[in-house]
Amino acid sequence: VVSNATLQRFYQEVRHQTLRLTENLSVEDMVVQSMPEASPAKWHLAHTTWFFEEFILRERDKNYPRFDERYRYLFNSYYEAAGDRYPRPDRGLLTRPDLSTVLRYRAYVDSCMEVLIAAGMHDDISQEHEFFRDIIVTGLHHEMQHQELLLTDILHLLSFNPLFPSLYRAETPASPRAGALTMQTCGGGLVPVGAREEGFSYDCEKPCHSVFLQAYRLARRAVTNGEWLEFIDDGGYRNPLLWLADGWETCQRNNWQTPLYWRQVDGQWHQFGLDGLQALNFAAPVCHISYYEADAYARWAGKRLPTEQEWEHALANAPVEGNFLEFPYWRPQACTTDTAENGIAQAYGDVWEWTRSPYTAYPGFKPERGPLQEYNGKFMANQFVLKGGSCVTPKRQMRATYRNFFFPHQRWQFSGLRLAEDA
Amino acid sequence: VVSNATLQRFYQEVRHQTLRLTENLSVEDMVVQSMPEASPAKWHLAHTTWFFEEFILRERDKNYPRFDERYRYLFNSYYEAAGDRYPRPDRGLLTRPDLSTVLRYRAYVDSCMEVLIAAGMHDDISQEHEFFRDIIVTGLHHEMQHQELLLTDILHLLSFNPLFPSLYRAETPASPRAGALTMQTCGGGLVPVGAREEGFSYDCEKPCHSVFLQAYRLARRAVTNGEWLEFIDDGGYRNPLLWLADGWETCQRNNWQTPLYWRQVDGQWHQFGLDGLQALNFAAPVCHISYYEADAYARWAGKRLPTEQEWEHALANAPVEGNFLEFPYWRPQACTTDTAENGIAQAYGDVWEWTRSPYTAYPGFKPERGPLQEYNGKFMANQFVLKGGSCVTPKRQMRATYRNFFFPHQRWQFSGLRLAEDA
Amino acid sequence: VVSNATLQRFYQEVRHQTLRLTENLSVEDMVVQSMPEASPAKWHLAHTTWFFEEFILRERDKNYPRFDERYRYLFNSYYEAAGDRYPRPDRGLLTRPDLSTVLRYRAYVDSCMEVLIAAGMHDDISQEHEFFRDIIVTGLHHEMQHQELLLTDILHLLSFNPLFPSLYRAETPASPRAGALTMQTCGGGLVPVGAREEGFSYDCEKPCHSVFLQAYRLARRAVTNGEWLEFIDDGGYRNPLLWLADGWETCQRNNWQTPLYWRQVDGQWHQFGLDGLQALNFAAPVCHISYYEADAYARWAGKRLPTEQEWEHALANAPVEGNFLEFPYWRPQACTTDTAENGIAQAYGDVWEWTRSPYTAYPGFKPERGPLQEYNGKFMANQFVLKGGSCVTPKRQMRATYRNFFFPHQRWQFSGLRLAEDA
Amino acid sequence: VVSNATLQRFYQEVRHQTLRLTENLSVEDMVVQSMPEASPAKWHLAHTTWFFEEFILRERDKNYPRFDERYRYLFNSYYEAAGDRYPRPDRGLLTRPDLSTVLRYRAYVDSCMEVLIAAGMHDDISQEHEFFRDIIVTGLHHEMQHQELLLTDILHLLSFNPLFPSLYRAETPASPRAGALTMQTCGGGLVPVGAREEGFSYDCEKPCHSVFLQAYRLARRAVTNGEWLEFIDDGGYRNPLLWLADGWETCQRNNWQTPLYWRQVDGQWHQFGLDGLQALNFAAPVCHISYYEADAYARWAGKRLPTEQEWEHALANAPVEGNFLEFPYWRPQACTTDTAENGIAQAYGDVWEWTRSPYTAYPGFKPERGPLQEYNGKFMANQFVLKGGSCVTPKRQMRATYRNFFFPHQRWQFSGLRLAEDA
């Protein structure tokens, strides 16, 4: 059980971290919405605050005075049980409340929350107490998810700007093409998958259950930009036999020819990122690709994508280390481990890795009780699982059992791939 | 190994059956396309013939004179490896070749095929011989799939007609509401799933492999129209908390309020079918529902959909019997077995049963070699598996390992559901 | 006043002519709808019949037994006052009633109408009698409009067919490029425009009124395919400065590069028509172009399109002669008049000529009274006037005051252009 | 000929006025784009500046150092001759350059322009001098058009905000329902229409030419909100016979039931405006209606809309006075003239008045030469003319010959109507 002091520090760190991410953003950057699936940074600031107001402060005390009654409607994301919502595709039209008001909203809720957490220290360890403490922890993990989304959405927005804005200056080390890709053999059998009860995890990671795996091999590092270029040069984006039917249709309709943020300047490949337009790093993992592209690449390479169970089983005991949000680069970096050797490198951080597993319920899955029943379960159709986190994922959020999920056509996430094959 | 005589009879039976299905259709009925996903009956007649011409006659003899060179392009469905295709959404614009020409096309290819099959009797059992024999068998199973689609597509087309046309006159026995629904317990453990090598099966049903199942319970019959009415009356179509997020969005956008072909006439529920507009049979299985609706219903009922493995394991040794295409009713019928007793009834025929399993590759899946590599594998995204066949499925086509698949929003198939729950 | 005998012959001729147009169409050709704006030939047959049943037989005798009560709904086109309608974009889904039933519907209504007209011979010349007689005449002019549409829509449908079907065999005389284009000067002043009361005309052609014209010049013939080719070769389809803003947007979105039915075969230009795919006739008028293209061409040529008043004034006293529906060619023909001489040739028939006049109400315009109030007035926005008729227009329908109208982006009509300029 | 001193003052006044309009806007308000047809306020500030940089500073001196080379692309609106443009629907994605940079851009160009104008005082009156002086004047009129658009677009943006923001506090005088509407008779004959050469006017207002008008009557004031309510209460939005076909289709598709910014609060009608949500003023002119609605209302009222020539002829000699941008109310006000008397009131200011005239070229129309050839001519299709200016139109911009134009479905402009009829 987490102590109140620990919870207080956790709360402060996460809330502070969110604000820190917006340091180099202009007021204008923070209000605009670049597509229906993305949200303005200002909205992320407000919605994560709304979570605490709606699910903690208000639930615990019906007399709690909201900062503004109308925010209940404005900043609900998708919780049907929490009432009507302002339409998602129009979030970018909300020029009011302005940024400074939203910052005051955060401060107001923070002070209420800190009083609440502090007061909790003297409480009995009642069941209700535990219930709210759990939701606070969930709210902080929820906010960490939005930290990643905030940066991901800002990158998408800035990518439309012909001025190629950059949020920070990076001294990226030049890297040669990566060394040869080798495969690590993993044994199969009846293995446990999913989160045990200790520690934080989402409902969709549970229960821990047995699955039967056949022996398999997993690539020791992610696929690189250099390798992706070979796929392009070999006509990968023009050969329908490499693609899923839905993928080929999507590829044609959108005229995909490269990953999302690649640009050719004077005949040289570049990649737009949060540090602006940079020469393509051939040794870094390919990023901002859809599931369809990942799947086509794997077929072209004579391999396949791993299942989420294979990924999780192989990494079950590995330390969670990698290039995360806290590190200086918000751009995937070349793998520095010698991957000719044993072991699996680069599993955490850098890029989310598409698995071939549709996002579905584990056997015995029970949705969270109470207000968070809609958090995961209702998205269990048409999406695929990604594992391992990216260079804009908070490290604290990551674990082997974590299941991220996106639609197979989506490319604005920091998504890449790792190859697998039958043993 | 199938003998040539058996193959000849199989060929003749299937080809004849296709034509028999069009007996009560007008020339006009057979040319029109009601939506991009559906095809005209005339196109089904031509495309199934094209299959034999393209993959057998032409592959075996490069000098084979096609009936019309241009049909190669006109009647290819989705085989990228077989060259360009006439666009799918425009199939209904092909008023030429007219029906009589398409019938001559069938006759021409049939006579070539029969000569080929007959000649095969004196052949050595060469490997090439086996290869083509396998493709002929696949072609006949392919045609049986199109028999079902032909009727399904015609029903969709006629449903737009305010005259409520009917293809045959049915004396449907009146039935009271069905008896109470009971559940059959099934043991779990490490069980085999998928098709063994003997007998015909598609590549996606293979290889046979082990999966670990927890104990579960399966409903003894399908959900009925009467039970579905309770869901409607309880506000099932208006409560977002029962629905997957994508499902709710689809439900709202299309204003779903009932299954696809329900109509209210003078305050009474009716259901349009191939026998016209009939009073709703409360005891018959609900039909023409999407995955999203099936999933919402199961949640409302406090249960869930079975996985495809659960379904297959429970029915592995049951005889394949039910209300199929060959029987007099092309409309789902009430279950006549006493379902309070032991055993699982109505598993085959009547309605395809949605499972909660996304359609994915089995471990060790290898696509068919040669021209049929595109038959199944490229559809392994965004679709869900259905089991058991329907009242318009040829009986010969059905088996426990058969995996049908459709997108979760699609409703024009003869699709229903069976409930399940954890034991 | 038209005599009953004359009316009877008029009725028989028009009704017969409609059927004659379908002689070489298959049943399949007649049921399919190629786009929302086009209608199936079978629907044209039924709707023109519905007109007489709805506005004459039924209006005159409330006990008149309709052929089928449901046709009132099925075959109404756009008459809000005549009740609900089957949705226009779905007309092609109506496989039932089949063609033979629709032909019986025509026969039934024809016999009722002929009895009515014959009976009218002994009637008093009552006001009501005159009223219905006028509507019968309007119904026949309405049917002549649909004769043209039937052929126009069939051409559109067949144009999607890679088999390039043809309805008749034409021996089109080869023609060299046309002679130089010269302009005829026309005086201005206060001139009358619009239809006088004698003879048939639509409400939108009335009243005859004065307009003030400045002197102008009108081309002696239509623009030819050969001249259009120069426009193409000069980059006409790639230069936005030649185009209206809406036109350029439409051109880009639809990737227009030639008139609608041009096809390149082995490096030679061809044009698809009702007589199949033929080599492009350089001397024939360009056809199947939108207003936007006509306007861009005129700007490129340093000229402009005429106004409808200029066209009408110049042709007010010319005989109505040209290549119409009754002539052997349903394809525009080269001008055979020596256009270096005086006079304006090719004004009637061959191609409708776009004018720069939006279709609006004349000063003092009064919509027809009674059921036909919706015939013209409600279309007076967003459309442009065309003059002169085409090679698929019945000759009897044409006159100088006739105002055809279509949206500026539409190309499936037999539409071309004639140049004009200020004097 | 305008003197340099006059031009200097004109320049300063207009440029200053633009900035004044943004006084109560937040940075966020100024960057967001609410729909493709609207533009962000920041973009209006930049584009009007670009006009002077592109068409004056740069044209006059090829060595002129642009503020930022990339703005040439970013802030071009629709001038094909000025090169590529950033896509219009994405203007709201341009968070950079930020507002403060755009303000510096304005200051930079202003100082260059003022030097240029001042220098001009000592110039010879060369032809080139006159040419640029004319374009400067056009640029200022262009900027006045954007002043109106800026406020119009901001109102549209704020209308999506459930917080109902207001830009200023207005003490609107309460007004009773307006007095009875009376009509003023106007004689016809051959009358001049269009702008003479003296004074500023756009190319589309020229040349002055003769048209023949029949006698007509014009309403003495605009239609009021109170009168519009009678139309609503009489089922005006539900009766297709009142509507143009395209209008009815648009009305149904968008579910129009009131003018654009009407809201019902506690059973009372309100109207959102730049001063927030206010109780509906029954005596004020109805505003934010489409051409289709105006036309349907006129038909319902047994009248019609005037032509642009009728409007212009009737107001040719009236003083340009009314409720314009410079007055304290940015919301249409009740007519204070006694309209039972002689004369036409409220013609200028308050609301633009839809005419039934499509926007087309006058006889003898010649587009502006040079860079402004695209200013008006390319929009001469599918739009209707509006006359008289609105409460957000700069007074200096208005005159009897001014032709505003919008598409018939557009409602976000300050558009209303005045009735007319034949005499």
PDB file of C-alpha atoms in Angstrom, chain C residues 75-150:
ATOM      1  CA  PHE C  75     -42.398   6.723 -60.222  1.00  0.00           C
ATOM      2  CA  ASN C  76     -42.849  10.262 -58.969  1.00  0.00           C
ATOM      3  CA  SER C  77     -39.709  12.160 -59.865  1.00  0.00           C
ATOM      4  CA  TYR C  78     -39.608  15.369 -57.844  1.00  0.00           C
ATOM      5  CA  TYR C  79     -43.175  16.628 -57.444  1.00  0.00           C
ATOM      6  CA  GLU C  80     -43.474  17.483 -53.771  1.00  0.00           C
ATOM      7  CA  ALA C  81     -47.143  18.254 -54.241  1.00  0.00           C
ATOM      8  CA  ALA C  82     -47.730  14.717 -55.552  1.00  0.00           C
ATOM      9  CA  GLY C  83     -46.594  13.157 -52.291  1.00  0.00           C
ATOM     10  CA  ASP C  84     -43.588  11.142 -51.178  1.00  0.00           C
ATOM     11  CA  ARG C  85     -41.188   9.631 -53.659  1.00  0.00           C
ATOM     12  CA  TYR C  86     -38.871   6.678 -53.880  1.00  0.00           C
ATOM     13  CA  PRO C  87     -35.365   8.123 -53.423  1.00  0.00           C
ATOM     14  CA  ARG C  88     -33.788   9.240 -56.672  1.00  0.00           C
ATOM     15  CA  PRO C  89     -30.305   7.746 -56.136  1.00  0.00           C
ATOM     16  CA  ASP C  90     -31.898   4.322 -55.607  1.00  0.00           C
ATOM     17  CA  ARG C  91     -33.938   4.152 -58.794  1.00  0.00           C
ATOM     18  CA  GLY C  92     -31.541   1.558 -60.134  1.00  0.00           C
ATOM     19  CA  LEU C  93     -32.361  -0.799 -57.269  1.00  0.00           C
ATOM     20  CA  LEU C  94     -35.913  -1.285 -58.514  1.00  0.00           C
ATOM     21  CA  THR C  95     -35.540  -4.578 -60.344  1.00  0.00           C
ATOM     22  CA  ARG C  96     -39.271  -5.038 -59.837  1.00  0.00           C
ATOM     23  CA  PRO C  97     -41.588  -4.199 -61.545  1.00  0.00           C
ATOM     24  CA  ASP C  98     -39.657  -5.818 -64.354  1.00  0.00           C
ATOM     25  CA  LEU C  99     -39.528  -4.470 -67.883  1.00  0.00           C
ATOM     26  CA  SER C 100     -42.449  -6.490 -69.176  1.00  0.00           C
ATOM     27  CA  THR C 101     -44.660  -5.188 -66.379  1.00  0.00           C
ATOM     28  CA  VAL C 102     -43.627  -1.637 -67.114  1.00  0.00           C
ATOM     29  CA  LEU C 103     -44.503  -2.189 -70.773  1.00  0.00           C
ATOM     30  CA  ARG C 104     -47.934  -3.411 -69.711  1.00  0.00           C
ATOM     31  CA  TYR C 105     -48.239  -0.308 -67.541  1.00  0.00           C
ATOM     32  CA  ARG C 106     -47.566   1.845 -70.602  1.00  0.00           C
ATOM     33  CA  ALA C 107     -50.138  -0.060 -72.633  1.00  0.00           C
ATOM     34  CA  TYR C 108     -52.762   0.270 -69.914  1.00  0.00           C
ATOM     35  CA  VAL C 109     -52.288   3.998 -69.529  1.00  0.00           C
ATOM     36  CA  ASP C 110     -52.110   4.507 -73.287  1.00  0.00           C
ATOM     37  CA  SER C 111     -55.456   2.847 -73.812  1.00  0.00           C
ATOM     38  CA  CYS C 112     -57.023   4.924 -71.026  1.00  0.00           C
ATOM     39  CA  MET C 113     -55.536   8.073 -72.503  1.00  0.00           C
ATOM     40  CA  GLU C 114     -56.670   7.309 -76.005  1.00  0.00           C
ATOM     41  CA  VAL C 115     -60.194   6.725 -74.835  1.00  0.00           C
ATOM     42  CA  LEU C 116     -60.037  10.008 -72.992  1.00  0.00           C
ATOM     43  CA  ILE C 117     -58.706  11.966 -75.932  1.00  0.00           C
ATOM     44  CA  ALA C 118     -61.184  10.377 -78.309  1.00  0.00           C
ATOM     45  CA  ALA C 119     -64.026  11.106 -75.920  1.00  0.00           C
ATOM     46  CA  GLY C 120     -62.887  14.675 -75.744  1.00  0.00           C
ATOM     47  CA  MET C 121     -63.902  15.135 -79.392  1.00  0.00           C
ATOM     48  CA  HIS C 122     -67.570  15.264 -78.425  1.00  0.00           C
ATOM     49  CA  ASP C 123     -67.081  17.373 -75.343  1.00  0.00           C
ATOM     50  CA  ASP C 124     -68.012  20.948 -74.964  1.00  0.00           C
ATOM     51  CA  ILE C 125     -65.020  23.172 -75.124  1.00  0.00           C
ATOM     52  CA  SER C 126     -65.167  23.702 -71.401  1.00  0.00           C
ATOM     53  CA  GLN C 127     -62.450  25.412 -69.454  1.00  0.00           C
ATOM     54  CA  GLU C 128     -61.623  22.197 -67.663  1.00  0.00           C
ATOM     55  CA  HIS C 129     -61.313  20.488 -70.986  1.00  0.00           C
ATOM     56  CA  GLU C 130     -58.779  23.056 -72.131  1.00  0.00           C
ATOM     57  CA  PHE C 131     -56.900  22.713 -68.881  1.00  0.00           C
ATOM     58  CA  PHE C 132     -56.403  18.956 -69.308  1.00  0.00           C
ATOM     59  CA  ARG C 133     -55.685  19.259 -72.992  1.00  0.00           C
ATOM     60  CA  ASP C 134     -52.875  21.644 -72.110  1.00  0.00           C
ATOM     61  CA  ILE C 135     -51.489  19.235 -69.584  1.00  0.00           C
ATOM     62  CA  ILE C 136     -51.586  16.405 -72.124  1.00  0.00           C
ATOM     63  CA  VAL C 137     -49.532  18.536 -74.479  1.00  0.00           C
ATOM     64  CA  THR C 138     -47.157  19.362 -71.671  1.00  0.00           C
ATOM     65  CA  GLY C 139     -46.944  15.650 -70.863  1.00  0.00           C
ATOM     66  CA  LEU C 140     -45.867  14.933 -74.412  1.00  0.00           C
ATOM     67  CA  HIS C 141     -43.238  17.631 -74.344  1.00  0.00           C
ATOM     68  CA  HIS C 142     -42.184  16.226 -70.980  1.00  0.00           C
ATOM     69  CA  GLU C 143     -41.835  12.807 -72.566  1.00  0.00           C
ATOM     70  CA  MET C 144     -39.735  14.235 -75.382  1.00  0.00           C
ATOM     71  CA  GLN C 145     -37.391  15.659 -72.761  1.00  0.00           C
ATOM     72  CA  HIS C 146     -37.142  12.181 -71.283  1.00  0.00           C
ATOM     73  CA  GLN C 147     -36.433  10.672 -74.698  1.00  0.00           C
ATOM     74  CA  GLU C 148     -33.280  12.729 -74.792  1.00  0.00           C
ATOM     75  CA  LEU C 149     -32.442  11.901 -71.204  1.00  0.00           C
ATOM     76  CA  LEU C 150     -32.971   8.190 -71.829  1.00  0.00           C
TER      77      LEU C 150
END
